[in-house]
Each structure stands twice: as C-alpha cells, then as structure tokens.
C-alpha cells in the first residue's frame, strides 16, 4: 500500500528506502489500533457532527492525526510521526477538481455552446487556471507577432470591395 501512495504522490512523498520501511511499519502499527487506543478527549475535540441517534459521527482527521503524531511507543520513540506527516500532506477532498468542473460549466453556456474542448475551451481554462493578472500580463513577442499576422490576414481576406 505504501508503494501505491509513493507512486501516486511523488512530489509530496520523496523518501529513502529506510523511510519507506519505517512508513510501512507505522502503517501496520496503525492498522492494529482500535478506536479505544485514541483518548476520548481527542475524539471529542475532533467531532464535527453527530446525528441524533449517535450512530454516525464526522471527525476532523487533522485533529486526530495531530494527536497520533505526538504518540510515543514504550521506549519513547515517536510511534506515528512519519505516517502522520504523510497522511496530513495528502489531499483529502476533490474540491479543486469540482472548482474546475464549475469553471467549465460557467464558460460553456448556451451562447458559447460550440466551444471546442481541445481548442477554445482548453485555452480559456489554461488562462483561468494560470491565474494571470490581465492588467500586468505581457504576452511574449512571438504571440504578439502571430496575433498581428493573423489579424492582418483575416482583415485582408474579409476586406469589403468597393
């Protein structure tokens, strides 16, 4: 399982073979934990929502893992330090992907229904996701030259003949 996450998030999880082995050991140790091994106060602090009959609870995992990060083994060595660091750096939602779908929906409206996914829509999304400031953006000279050339050719082809 550790190898999967190392391959999936190579930028976040760069570690030596020794660290990978330590991570694997900490993961196995964590899997052997029961909910009772985590103090009730931590669960209380981490509780976000409980339904009326108490069967379903939602917890803030950053609070829970923050506590697990401070847990020590009998010999005083941190028990889950590496595992907690890895878990806390992984994305825990797909909010960013949902924002992109929302942007696409806002750009591909009825009056723009003919936007090509691999052309205009892709270009619009690239600009929006790059988060460039339109007031201070200076396009490269090659882009300006190409735009001027295309404008000249378009105007020449569509020039009204008198």
Short mmCIF file of C-alpha atoms in Angstrom, two decimals:
data_model
loop_
_atom_site.label_atom_id
_atom_site.label_comp_id
_atom_site.label_asym_id
_atom_site.label_seq_id
_atom_site.Cartn_x
_atom_site.Cartn_y
_atom_site.Cartn_z
CA UNK A 1 0.00 0.00 0.00
CA UNK A 2 2.87 2.38 0.75
CA UNK A 3 4.21 1.92 -2.78
CA UNK A 4 0.85 2.98 -4.24
CA UNK A 5 0.96 6.33 -2.41
CA UNK A 6 4.62 6.87 -3.25
CA UNK A 7 3.82 6.43 -6.95
CA UNK A 8 0.58 8.44 -6.75
CA UNK A 9 2.13 11.45 -4.99
CA UNK A 10 5.82 11.50 -5.99
CA UNK A 11 6.24 15.23 -5.30
CA UNK A 12 4.78 15.02 -1.78
CA UNK A 13 6.37 11.74 -0.74
CA UNK A 14 10.05 11.68 -1.59
CA UNK A 15 11.75 9.36 0.88
CA UNK A 16 14.61 6.93 1.23
CA UNK A 17 14.21 3.14 1.35
CA UNK A 18 14.70 3.25 5.14
CA UNK A 19 11.92 5.83 5.48
CA UNK A 20 9.66 3.72 3.27
CA UNK A 21 10.25 0.71 5.53
CA UNK A 22 9.58 2.83 8.63
CA UNK A 23 6.39 4.13 7.00
CA UNK A 24 5.27 0.56 6.24
CA UNK A 25 5.89 -0.46 9.88
CA UNK A 26 3.98 2.56 11.17
CA UNK A 27 1.09 1.79 8.81
CA UNK A 28 0.86 -1.78 10.11
CA UNK A 29 1.01 -0.50 13.70
CA UNK A 30 -1.78 1.99 12.91
CA UNK A 31 -3.93 -0.72 11.31
CA UNK A 32 -3.70 -2.69 14.56
CA UNK A 33 -5.03 0.27 16.60
CA UNK A 34 -8.59 0.29 17.85
CA UNK A 35 -10.66 3.44 18.38
CA UNK A 36 -10.22 2.93 22.13
CA UNK A 37 -6.45 3.45 21.77
CA UNK A 38 -7.13 7.11 20.93
CA UNK A 39 -8.15 9.10 24.03
CA UNK A 40 -11.84 10.04 24.24
CA UNK A 41 -10.89 13.72 24.60
CA UNK A 42 -9.26 13.61 21.16
CA UNK A 43 -12.45 12.15 19.66
CA UNK A 44 -14.48 14.86 21.42
CA UNK A 45 -12.20 17.61 20.11
CA UNK A 46 -12.29 16.15 16.59
CA UNK A 47 -16.07 15.69 16.41
CA UNK A 48 -17.66 17.90 13.77
CA UNK A 49 -21.14 16.41 13.57
CA UNK A 50 -23.12 13.67 15.25
CA UNK A 51 -26.55 12.52 14.10
CA UNK A 52 -29.46 12.39 16.54
CA UNK A 53 -29.18 8.73 17.48
CA UNK A 54 -25.38 8.92 17.82
CA UNK A 55 -24.66 6.23 15.22
CA UNK A 56 -22.90 8.48 12.72
CA UNK A 57 -20.12 10.89 13.61
CA UNK A 58 -17.94 13.04 11.41
CA UNK A 59 -14.46 13.81 12.69
CA UNK A 60 -11.71 16.24 11.76
CA UNK A 61 -8.89 13.93 10.83
CA UNK A 62 -6.29 16.68 11.17
CA UNK A 63 -7.11 16.80 14.91
CA UNK A 64 -6.96 13.01 15.24
CA UNK A 65 -3.70 12.72 13.30
CA UNK A 66 -2.26 15.66 15.20
CA UNK A 67 -2.69 13.59 18.37
CA UNK A 68 -1.36 10.41 16.74
CA UNK A 69 1.71 12.38 15.67
CA UNK A 70 2.56 13.01 19.35
CA UNK A 71 2.01 9.38 20.44
CA UNK A 72 5.16 7.61 21.62
CA UNK A 73 5.96 3.92 21.96
CA UNK A 74 7.00 2.37 25.29
CA UNK A 75 10.66 3.23 24.63
CA UNK A 76 9.82 6.92 23.98
CA UNK A 77 10.21 6.83 20.19
CA UNK A 78 7.50 8.63 18.17
CA UNK A 79 5.02 5.95 17.12
CA UNK A 80 3.37 7.50 14.03
CA UNK A 81 5.48 10.57 13.21
CA UNK A 82 6.24 9.67 9.59
CA UNK A 83 2.79 8.20 8.90
CA UNK A 84 1.05 11.28 10.35
CA UNK A 85 3.20 13.58 8.21
CA UNK A 86 2.33 11.58 5.09
CA UNK A 87 -1.39 11.41 5.84
CA UNK A 88 -1.61 15.13 6.59
CA UNK A 89 0.07 16.13 3.32
CA UNK A 90 -2.29 14.09 1.11
CA UNK A 91 -5.32 15.80 -0.44
CA UNK A 92 -8.46 14.87 1.49
CA UNK A 93 -11.10 16.18 -0.90
CA UNK A 94 -11.76 16.73 -4.56
CA UNK A 95 -12.67 20.40 -4.09
CA UNK A 96 -10.09 21.55 -6.63
CA UNK A 97 -11.49 19.22 -9.30
CA UNK A 98 -15.03 20.40 -8.51
CA UNK A 99 -13.90 24.02 -8.97
CA UNK A 100 -12.56 23.14 -12.43
CA UNK A 101 -15.87 21.50 -13.43
CA UNK A 102 -17.71 24.58 -12.19
CA UNK A 103 -15.43 26.83 -14.28
CA UNK A 104 -16.08 24.70 -17.35
CA UNK A 105 -19.84 24.95 -16.76
CA UNK A 106 -19.63 28.73 -16.42
CA UNK A 107 -17.62 29.05 -19.64
CA UNK A 108 -19.63 26.61 -21.73
CA UNK A 109 -23.03 28.26 -21.52
CA UNK A 110 -25.82 28.44 -24.12
CA UNK A 111 -24.30 31.34 -26.06
CA UNK A 112 -20.97 29.50 -26.16
CA UNK A 113 -22.30 26.02 -26.86
CA UNK A 114 -19.99 25.50 -29.82
CA UNK A 115 -16.74 25.80 -27.85
CA UNK A 116 -14.35 23.06 -28.89
CA UNK A 117 -12.96 21.16 -25.87
CA UNK A 118 -9.49 20.79 -27.41
CA UNK A 119 -9.32 24.34 -28.70
CA UNK A 120 -11.08 27.43 -27.35
CA UNK A 121 -12.37 25.95 -24.08
CA UNK A 122 -8.96 24.46 -23.36
CA UNK A 123 -7.32 27.84 -23.95
CA UNK A 124 -9.82 29.66 -21.73
CA UNK A 125 -9.29 27.14 -18.93
CA UNK A 126 -5.49 27.35 -19.27
CA UNK A 127 -5.58 31.11 -18.83
CA UNK A 128 -8.02 30.96 -15.91
CA UNK A 129 -6.10 28.25 -14.06
CA UNK A 130 -2.79 30.05 -14.58
CA UNK A 131 -4.32 32.90 -12.53
CA UNK A 132 -2.63 35.60 -14.58
CA UNK A 133 -3.35 39.25 -13.91
CA UNK A 134 -4.72 40.73 -17.15
CA UNK A 135 -3.56 44.23 -16.22
CA UNK A 136 0.08 43.27 -15.80
CA UNK A 137 0.36 40.34 -18.25
CA UNK A 138 2.72 40.96 -21.16
CA UNK A 139 2.45 38.33 -23.88
CA UNK A 140 5.66 37.09 -25.49
CA UNK A 141 6.76 38.86 -28.67
CA UNK A 142 6.14 35.70 -30.71
CA UNK A 143 2.49 35.63 -29.58
CA UNK A 144 2.01 39.30 -30.46
CA UNK A 145 3.59 38.77 -33.87
CA UNK A 146 1.37 35.74 -34.57
CA UNK A 147 -1.76 37.62 -33.43
CA UNK A 148 -0.95 40.65 -35.59
CA UNK A 149 -0.23 38.43 -38.58
CA UNK A 150 -3.49 36.51 -38.12
CA UNK A 151 -5.43 39.77 -37.75
CA UNK A 152 -3.83 41.18 -40.91
CA UNK A 153 -4.63 38.02 -42.90
CA UNK A 154 -8.22 37.95 -41.60
CA UNK A 155 -8.79 41.62 -42.43
CA UNK A 156 -7.23 41.18 -45.87
CA UNK A 157 -9.47 38.18 -46.63
CA UNK A 158 -12.62 39.94 -45.42
CA UNK A 159 -11.93 43.38 -46.81
CA UNK A 160 -15.00 44.80 -48.44
CA UNK A 161 -14.51 45.51 -52.08
CA UNK A 162 -15.75 48.88 -53.23
#
